[in-house]
């Protein structure tokens, strides 16, 4: 299968001005600027197949957005190669740009003063979408995103969530084969996050588009992506199924037990991470879970016990703590 | 065809936007009227003392003011708004969305914004040029009118390329809004024919800040002061400026670093 996205050794360094704080330093830097080279992305390689939804994880400043921008042709890499849909992104052929799009949660492209429908018309002209096809796509997106009443209101009168729905609609009018979604649920409430997530999923199923997604909300990633790529300080840390990430970086389970005593000493059984009255929370290595459970059952008077995987947020925390 | 439709939609959006802010029309009318009175007034004052400025008559100069007005209207109608939006975009990162579109980015930047009230300047200019040609600015003839259209299009192209060359520096320096203020000040010199300025200033206004090509050249053509054979320069110079601005723009885009997220 021809990969949808292939990155080999992608590297991007930025020249960043450095100066001390204070007025004196500011004046000096007017005449004598000092720069340092910062590697935002270092030697990152991965392959994504058509139709995959891949979650791109990393703390702020890890290089996620920089990588997305290189893949969408906005930035020229310092070194390395990439092909997306068989094109070199940063050559920015029109034929290439017609097959992709990017949505950024923190930047909006819809015209503030006008209804989103006007911007949609503009995109129709830019992407040369025939009227019949435009109407069909618009209808589909209106259905999936529930845009009906939104397209005729000036964008400035929409809520953040409504605006993001309109942004997604605008980005998908030309049916891109590859979508880069950079924090599409940023700042949205839980219900709206859910809506957007459902939309991305059903859109992917319907059209088989390839989606590379970044998000700080682990729920997004857990719901949408079977595969995750983890990047930290510009370097690739992990690439594989989400389940394996959990197994590798969090080889523990969390036990919540309720006893009849408030001062039991469970420290020997695992790491005590919470203790509140009669309730104790223990983190125990996965292969010791059975042993610890039977020990608890044999030696204590249990009124309740629960065994769970670590919340995905905690796993990610551990991933980045290991570096 | 695609481009025509995109321009059409943008123009429509520009009109819709501007119609929301009618006060701006009043502002533009007052501004244009003041500029017009000041320009004509200063010509009348000068011609109380002389009949000829260089080889320009009073009617010739009124025609020149008309051309100046047309070019200023053209700049404010869409060169300035387009480039201002682009500068803002480079600073805020919204320029990302320009680069994502399957269109030539330089052309897209220049057709994206319109300030329709600037048509007032442009139409005033057309009126002045028509009136002064009718009233015998030196050698207005069918031939010179045709050449005038060529020359003024060439002038638009030079000014536009020049603004782009200035604006492209934003890829390196990010905040360069003040460059356009400098252009505005220098552009005021174009109210008079460049031929009346002393040599060094004339060279500056011809080859460094090319206001001579934008205003004096078309006016001189219409007034029959240009010999046809020197008109090839009027075509060569815009071609040169456009080529430089495109090369520079393409280098600049490689240096675009985007505002980080």
PDB file of N, CA, C and O in Angstrom, chain A residues 41-94:
ATOM      1  N   UNK A  41      12.173  20.134  16.035  1.00  0.00           N
ATOM      2  CA  UNK A  41      11.900  18.746  15.662  1.00  0.00           C
ATOM      3  C   UNK A  41      13.234  18.128  15.251  1.00  0.00           C
ATOM      4  O   UNK A  41      13.985  18.723  14.481  1.00  0.00           O
ATOM      5  N   UNK A  42      13.520  16.945  15.795  1.00  0.00           N
ATOM      6  CA  UNK A  42      14.823  16.323  15.541  1.00  0.00           C
ATOM      7  C   UNK A  42      14.630  14.925  14.995  1.00  0.00           C
ATOM      8  O   UNK A  42      14.161  14.042  15.701  1.00  0.00           O
ATOM      9  N   UNK A  43      14.946  14.716  13.730  1.00  0.00           N
ATOM     10  CA  UNK A  43      15.054  13.378  13.179  1.00  0.00           C
ATOM     11  C   UNK A  43      13.806  12.524  13.438  1.00  0.00           C
ATOM     12  O   UNK A  43      13.897  11.437  14.002  1.00  0.00           O
ATOM     13  N   UNK A  44      12.667  13.032  13.033  1.00  0.00           N
ATOM     14  CA  UNK A  44      11.418  12.303  13.278  1.00  0.00           C
ATOM     15  C   UNK A  44      11.019  11.526  12.022  1.00  0.00           C
ATOM     16  O   UNK A  44      10.995  12.085  10.923  1.00  0.00           O
ATOM     17  N   UNK A  45      10.738  10.240  12.170  1.00  0.00           N
ATOM     18  CA  UNK A  45      10.314   9.410  11.043  1.00  0.00           C
ATOM     19  C   UNK A  45       9.068   8.622  11.420  1.00  0.00           C
ATOM     20  O   UNK A  45       8.987   8.099  12.522  1.00  0.00           O
ATOM     21  N   UNK A  46       8.120   8.562  10.525  1.00  0.00           N
ATOM     22  CA  UNK A  46       6.987   7.657  10.694  1.00  0.00           C
ATOM     23  C   UNK A  46       6.255   7.502   9.374  1.00  0.00           C
ATOM     24  O   UNK A  46       6.478   8.269   8.438  1.00  0.00           O
ATOM     25  N   UNK A  47       5.420   6.489   9.302  1.00  0.00           N
ATOM     26  CA  UNK A  47       4.650   6.217   8.095  1.00  0.00           C
ATOM     27  C   UNK A  47       3.187   6.073   8.503  1.00  0.00           C
ATOM     28  O   UNK A  47       2.898   5.408   9.491  1.00  0.00           O
ATOM     29  N   UNK A  48       2.305   6.713   7.758  1.00  0.00           N
ATOM     30  CA  UNK A  48       0.884   6.603   8.071  1.00  0.00           C
ATOM     31  C   UNK A  48       0.153   6.133   6.819  1.00  0.00           C
ATOM     32  O   UNK A  48       0.383   6.654   5.722  1.00  0.00           O
ATOM     33  N   UNK A  49      -0.684   5.138   6.974  1.00  0.00           N
ATOM     34  CA  UNK A  49      -1.380   4.569   5.815  1.00  0.00           C
ATOM     35  C   UNK A  49      -2.715   5.262   5.584  1.00  0.00           C
ATOM     36  O   UNK A  49      -3.295   5.826   6.504  1.00  0.00           O
ATOM     37  N   UNK A  50      -3.204   5.192   4.343  1.00  0.00           N
ATOM     38  CA  UNK A  50      -4.477   5.855   4.033  1.00  0.00           C
ATOM     39  C   UNK A  50      -5.584   5.361   4.950  1.00  0.00           C
ATOM     40  O   UNK A  50      -5.673   4.161   5.218  1.00  0.00           O
ATOM     41  N   UNK A  51      -6.398   6.258   5.434  1.00  0.00           N
ATOM     42  CA  UNK A  51      -7.542   5.879   6.244  1.00  0.00           C
ATOM     43  C   UNK A  51      -7.253   5.780   7.734  1.00  0.00           C
ATOM     44  O   UNK A  51      -8.172   5.608   8.523  1.00  0.00           O
ATOM     45  N   UNK A  52      -5.983   5.893   8.119  1.00  0.00           N
ATOM     46  CA  UNK A  52      -5.670   5.819   9.551  1.00  0.00           C
ATOM     47  C   UNK A  52      -6.003   7.126  10.263  1.00  0.00           C
ATOM     48  O   UNK A  52      -5.874   8.209   9.685  1.00  0.00           O
ATOM     49  N   UNK A  53      -6.414   7.009  11.535  1.00  0.00           N
ATOM     50  CA  UNK A  53      -6.457   8.204  12.389  1.00  0.00           C
ATOM     51  C   UNK A  53      -5.340   8.018  13.409  1.00  0.00           C
ATOM     52  O   UNK A  53      -5.339   7.053  14.172  1.00  0.00           O
ATOM     53  N   UNK A  54      -4.381   8.920  13.380  1.00  0.00           N
ATOM     54  CA  UNK A  54      -3.233   8.784  14.268  1.00  0.00           C
ATOM     55  C   UNK A  54      -3.204   9.966  15.224  1.00  0.00           C
ATOM     56  O   UNK A  54      -3.347  11.114  14.814  1.00  0.00           O
ATOM     57  N   UNK A  55      -3.046   9.661  16.505  1.00  0.00           N
ATOM     58  CA  UNK A  55      -2.952  10.715  17.504  1.00  0.00           C
ATOM     59  C   UNK A  55      -1.502  11.120  17.678  1.00  0.00           C
ATOM     60  O   UNK A  55      -0.616  10.269  17.755  1.00  0.00           O
ATOM     61  N   UNK A  56      -1.287  12.410  17.734  1.00  0.00           N
ATOM     62  CA  UNK A  56       0.062  12.934  17.844  1.00  0.00           C
ATOM     63  C   UNK A  56       0.151  13.545  19.232  1.00  0.00           C
ATOM     64  O   UNK A  56      -0.519  14.543  19.517  1.00  0.00           O
ATOM     65  N   UNK A  57       0.931  12.933  20.118  1.00  0.00           N
ATOM     66  CA  UNK A  57       0.941  13.367  21.512  1.00  0.00           C
ATOM     67  C   UNK A  57       2.270  13.992  21.893  1.00  0.00           C
ATOM     68  O   UNK A  57       3.329  13.591  21.413  1.00  0.00           O
ATOM     69  N   UNK A  58       2.194  14.921  22.815  1.00  0.00           N
ATOM     70  CA  UNK A  58       3.405  15.531  23.332  1.00  0.00           C
ATOM     71  C   UNK A  58       3.040  16.737  24.147  1.00  0.00           C
ATOM     72  O   UNK A  58       1.990  17.332  23.909  1.00  0.00           O
ATOM     73  N   UNK A  59       3.871  17.111  25.124  1.00  0.00           N
ATOM     74  CA  UNK A  59       3.564  18.304  25.908  1.00  0.00           C
ATOM     75  C   UNK A  59       3.695  19.564  25.046  1.00  0.00           C
ATOM     76  O   UNK A  59       4.169  19.490  23.913  1.00  0.00           O
ATOM     77  N   UNK A  60       3.295  20.700  25.585  1.00  0.00           N
ATOM     78  CA  UNK A  60       3.462  21.959  24.851  1.00  0.00           C
ATOM     79  C   UNK A  60       4.913  22.129  24.429  1.00  0.00           C
ATOM     80  O   UNK A  60       5.818  21.871  25.212  1.00  0.00           O
ATOM     81  N   UNK A  61       5.108  22.571  23.183  1.00  0.00           N
ATOM     82  CA  UNK A  61       6.464  22.829  22.724  1.00  0.00           C
ATOM     83  C   UNK A  61       7.229  21.574  22.349  1.00  0.00           C
ATOM     84  O   UNK A  61       8.437  21.616  22.146  1.00  0.00           O
ATOM     85  N   UNK A  62       6.545  20.443  22.246  1.00  0.00           N
ATOM     86  CA  UNK A  62       7.242  19.198  21.913  1.00  0.00           C
ATOM     87  C   UNK A  62       7.632  19.142  20.439  1.00  0.00           C
ATOM     88  O   UNK A  62       8.521  18.401  20.053  1.00  0.00           O
ATOM     89  N   UNK A  63       6.950  19.942  19.612  1.00  0.00           N
ATOM     90  CA  UNK A  63       7.247  19.918  18.183  1.00  0.00           C
ATOM     91  C   UNK A  63       6.118  19.349  17.343  1.00  0.00           C
ATOM     92  O   UNK A  63       6.276  19.106  16.157  1.00  0.00           O
ATOM     93  N   UNK A  64       4.961  19.164  17.978  1.00  0.00           N
ATOM     94  CA  UNK A  64       3.827  18.594  17.248  1.00  0.00           C
ATOM     95  C   UNK A  64       3.393  19.517  16.114  1.00  0.00           C
ATOM     96  O   UNK A  64       3.298  19.112  14.957  1.00  0.00           O
ATOM     97  N   UNK A  65       3.116  20.773  16.474  1.00  0.00           N
ATOM     98  CA  UNK A  65       2.620  21.711  15.472  1.00  0.00           C
ATOM     99  C   UNK A  65       3.658  21.927  14.376  1.00  0.00           C
ATOM    100  O   UNK A  65       3.319  21.988  13.193  1.00  0.00           O
ATOM    101  N   UNK A  66       4.927  22.027  14.770  1.00  0.00           N
ATOM    102  CA  UNK A  66       5.984  22.216  13.772  1.00  0.00           C
ATOM    103  C   UNK A  66       5.992  21.057  12.780  1.00  0.00           C
ATOM    104  O   UNK A  66       6.109  21.272  11.567  1.00  0.00           O
ATOM    105  N   UNK A  67       5.832  19.838  13.277  1.00  0.00           N
ATOM    106  CA  UNK A  67       5.797  18.681  12.379  1.00  0.00           C
ATOM    107  C   UNK A  67       4.591  18.766  11.447  1.00  0.00           C
ATOM    108  O   UNK A  67       4.713  18.595  10.231  1.00  0.00           O
ATOM    109  N   UNK A  68       3.429  19.080  12.021  1.00  0.00           N
ATOM    110  CA  UNK A  68       2.227  19.207  11.185  1.00  0.00           C
ATOM    111  C   UNK A  68       2.430  20.267  10.111  1.00  0.00           C
ATOM    112  O   UNK A  68       2.008  20.098   8.968  1.00  0.00           O
ATOM    113  N   UNK A  69       3.084  21.371  10.504  1.00  0.00           N
ATOM    114  CA  UNK A  69       3.268  22.450   9.534  1.00  0.00           C
ATOM    115  C   UNK A  69       4.224  22.067   8.418  1.00  0.00           C
ATOM    116  O   UNK A  69       4.068  22.518   7.284  1.00  0.00           O
ATOM    117  N   UNK A  70       5.204  21.237   8.730  1.00  0.00           N
ATOM    118  CA  UNK A  70       6.081  20.776   7.653  1.00  0.00           C
ATOM    119  C   UNK A  70       5.310  19.848   6.728  1.00  0.00           C
ATOM    120  O   UNK A  70       5.433  19.932   5.509  1.00  0.00           O
ATOM    121  N   UNK A  71       4.497  18.978   7.305  1.00  0.00           N
ATOM    122  CA  UNK A  71       3.756  18.021   6.487  1.00  0.00           C
ATOM    123  C   UNK A  71       2.686  18.697   5.639  1.00  0.00           C
ATOM    124  O   UNK A  71       2.302  18.199   4.591  1.00  0.00           O
ATOM    125  N   UNK A  72       2.202  19.851   6.113  1.00  0.00           N
ATOM    126  CA  UNK A  72       1.176  20.529   5.320  1.00  0.00           C
ATOM    127  C   UNK A  72       1.797  21.579   4.395  1.00  0.00           C
ATOM    128  O   UNK A  72       1.082  22.305   3.718  1.00  0.00           O
ATOM    129  N   UNK A  73       3.120  21.650   4.374  1.00  0.00           N
ATOM    130  CA  UNK A  73       3.787  22.519   3.409  1.00  0.00           C
ATOM    131  C   UNK A  73       3.993  23.948   3.868  1.00  0.00           C
ATOM    132  O   UNK A  73       4.428  24.795   3.095  1.00  0.00           O
ATOM    133  N   UNK A  74       3.683  24.256   5.126  1.00  0.00           N
ATOM    134  CA  UNK A  74       3.837  25.633   5.590  1.00  0.00           C
ATOM    135  C   UNK A  74       5.282  25.954   5.925  1.00  0.00           C
ATOM    136  O   UNK A  74       5.728  27.082   5.788  1.00  0.00           O
ATOM    137  N   UNK A  75       6.005  24.963   6.391  1.00  0.00           N
ATOM    138  CA  UNK A  75       7.393  25.191   6.789  1.00  0.00           C
ATOM    139  C   UNK A  75       8.329  24.313   5.961  1.00  0.00           C
ATOM    140  O   UNK A  75       7.998  23.176   5.643  1.00  0.00           O
ATOM    141  N   UNK A  76       9.494  24.858   5.656  1.00  0.00           N
ATOM    142  CA  UNK A  76      10.537  24.062   5.023  1.00  0.00           C
ATOM    143  C   UNK A  76      11.372  23.421   6.122  1.00  0.00           C
ATOM    144  O   UNK A  76      11.819  24.111   7.029  1.00  0.00           O
ATOM    145  N   UNK A  77      11.597  22.113   6.055  1.00  0.00           N
ATOM    146  CA  UNK A  77      12.399  21.492   7.103  1.00  0.00           C
ATOM    147  C   UNK A  77      13.870  21.881   6.941  1.00  0.00           C
ATOM    148  O   UNK A  77      14.293  22.254   5.842  1.00  0.00           O
ATOM    149  N   UNK A  78      14.609  21.812   8.042  1.00  0.00           N
ATOM    150  CA  UNK A  78      16.045  22.072   7.969  1.00  0.00           C
ATOM    151  C   UNK A  78      16.730  20.880   7.287  1.00  0.00           C
ATOM    152  O   UNK A  78      17.648  21.048   6.498  1.00  0.00           O
ATOM    153  N   UNK A  79      16.273  19.674   7.603  1.00  0.00           N
ATOM    154  CA  UNK A  79      16.732  18.507   6.856  1.00  0.00           C
ATOM    155  C   UNK A  79      15.675  17.416   6.962  1.00  0.00           C
ATOM    156  O   UNK A  79      14.727  17.528   7.721  1.00  0.00           O
ATOM    157  N   UNK A  80      15.882  16.364   6.195  1.00  0.00           N
ATOM    158  CA  UNK A  80      14.911  15.268   6.187  1.00  0.00           C
ATOM    159  C   UNK A  80      13.990  15.354   4.990  1.00  0.00           C
ATOM    160  O   UNK A  80      14.010  16.345   4.247  1.00  0.00           O
ATOM    161  N   UNK A  81      13.211  14.290   4.790  1.00  0.00           N
ATOM    162  CA  UNK A  81      12.298  14.252   3.651  1.00  0.00           C
ATOM    163  C   UNK A  81      10.913  13.849   4.115  1.00  0.00           C
ATOM    164  O   UNK A  81      10.767  13.284   5.186  1.00  0.00           O
ATOM    165  N   UNK A  82       9.937  14.169   3.301  1.00  0.00           N
ATOM    166  CA  UNK A  82       8.580  13.723   3.592  1.00  0.00           C
ATOM    167  C   UNK A  82       7.813  13.667   2.282  1.00  0.00           C
ATOM    168  O   UNK A  82       8.076  14.450   1.364  1.00  0.00           O
ATOM    169  N   UNK A  83       6.886  12.724   2.198  1.00  0.00           N
ATOM    170  CA  UNK A  83       5.913  12.757   1.110  1.00  0.00           C
ATOM    171  C   UNK A  83       4.530  12.584   1.719  1.00  0.00           C
ATOM    172  O   UNK A  83       4.354  11.830   2.662  1.00  0.00           O
ATOM    173  N   UNK A  84       3.594  13.338   1.190  1.00  0.00           N
ATOM    174  CA  UNK A  84       2.204  13.202   1.603  1.00  0.00           C
ATOM    175  C   UNK A  84       1.403  13.077   0.309  1.00  0.00           C
ATOM    176  O   UNK A  84       1.549  13.916  -0.582  1.00  0.00           O
ATOM    177  N   UNK A  85       0.615  12.032   0.193  1.00  0.00           N
ATOM    178  CA  UNK A  85      -0.109  11.754  -1.055  1.00  0.00           C
ATOM    179  C   UNK A  85       0.827  11.760  -2.259  1.00  0.00           C
ATOM    180  O   UNK A  85       0.439  12.182  -3.348  1.00  0.00           O
ATOM    181  N   UNK A  86       2.068  11.342  -2.040  1.00  0.00           N
ATOM    182  CA  UNK A  86       3.011  11.293  -3.148  1.00  0.00           C
ATOM    183  C   UNK A  86       3.654  12.618  -3.526  1.00  0.00           C
ATOM    184  O   UNK A  86       4.403  12.692  -4.490  1.00  0.00           O
ATOM    185  N   UNK A  87       3.359  13.686  -2.772  1.00  0.00           N
ATOM    186  CA  UNK A  87       3.961  14.988  -3.065  1.00  0.00           C
ATOM    187  C   UNK A  87       4.939  15.380  -1.958  1.00  0.00           C
ATOM    188  O   UNK A  87       4.781  14.954  -0.819  1.00  0.00           O
ATOM    189  N   UNK A  88       5.903  16.209  -2.308  1.00  0.00           N
ATOM    190  CA  UNK A  88       6.741  16.814  -1.276  1.00  0.00           C
ATOM    191  C   UNK A  88       5.991  18.049  -0.790  1.00  0.00           C
ATOM    192  O   UNK A  88       5.777  18.987  -1.553  1.00  0.00           O
ATOM    193  N   UNK A  89       5.553  18.043   0.473  1.00  0.00           N
ATOM    194  CA  UNK A  89       4.622  19.083   0.927  1.00  0.00           C
ATOM    195  C   UNK A  89       5.114  20.509   0.693  1.00  0.00           C
ATOM    196  O   UNK A  89       4.353  21.353   0.209  1.00  0.00           O
ATOM    197  N   UNK A  90       6.377  20.774   1.038  1.00  0.00           N
ATOM    198  CA  UNK A  90       6.815  22.182   1.007  1.00  0.00           C
ATOM    199  C   UNK A  90       7.063  22.711  -0.396  1.00  0.00           C
ATOM    200  O   UNK A  90       7.390  23.868  -0.568  1.00  0.00           O
ATOM    201  N   UNK A  91       6.902  21.862  -1.410  1.00  0.00           N
ATOM    202  CA  UNK A  91       6.914  22.418  -2.774  1.00  0.00           C
ATOM    203  C   UNK A  91       5.574  23.077  -3.079  1.00  0.00           C
ATOM    204  O   UNK A  91       5.456  23.835  -4.026  1.00  0.00           O
ATOM    205  N   UNK A  92       4.591  22.763  -2.249  1.00  0.00           N
ATOM    206  CA  UNK A  92       3.289  23.389  -2.298  1.00  0.00           C
ATOM    207  C   UNK A  92       2.683  23.449  -3.716  1.00  0.00           C
ATOM    208  O   UNK A  92       2.166  24.476  -4.132  1.00  0.00           O
ATOM    209  N   UNK A  93       2.727  22.327  -4.439  1.00  0.00           N
ATOM    210  CA  UNK A  93       1.998  22.264  -5.720  1.00  0.00           C
ATOM    211  C   UNK A  93       0.527  22.475  -5.440  1.00  0.00           C
ATOM    212  O   UNK A  93       0.022  21.966  -4.445  1.00  0.00           O
ATOM    213  N   UNK A  94      -0.146  23.142  -6.349  1.00  0.00           N
ATOM    214  CA  UNK A  94      -1.589  23.299  -6.178  1.00  0.00           C
ATOM    215  C   UNK A  94      -2.284  21.950  -6.119  1.00  0.00           C
ATOM    216  O   UNK A  94      -3.231  21.758  -5.363  1.00  0.00           O
TER     217      UNK A  94
END
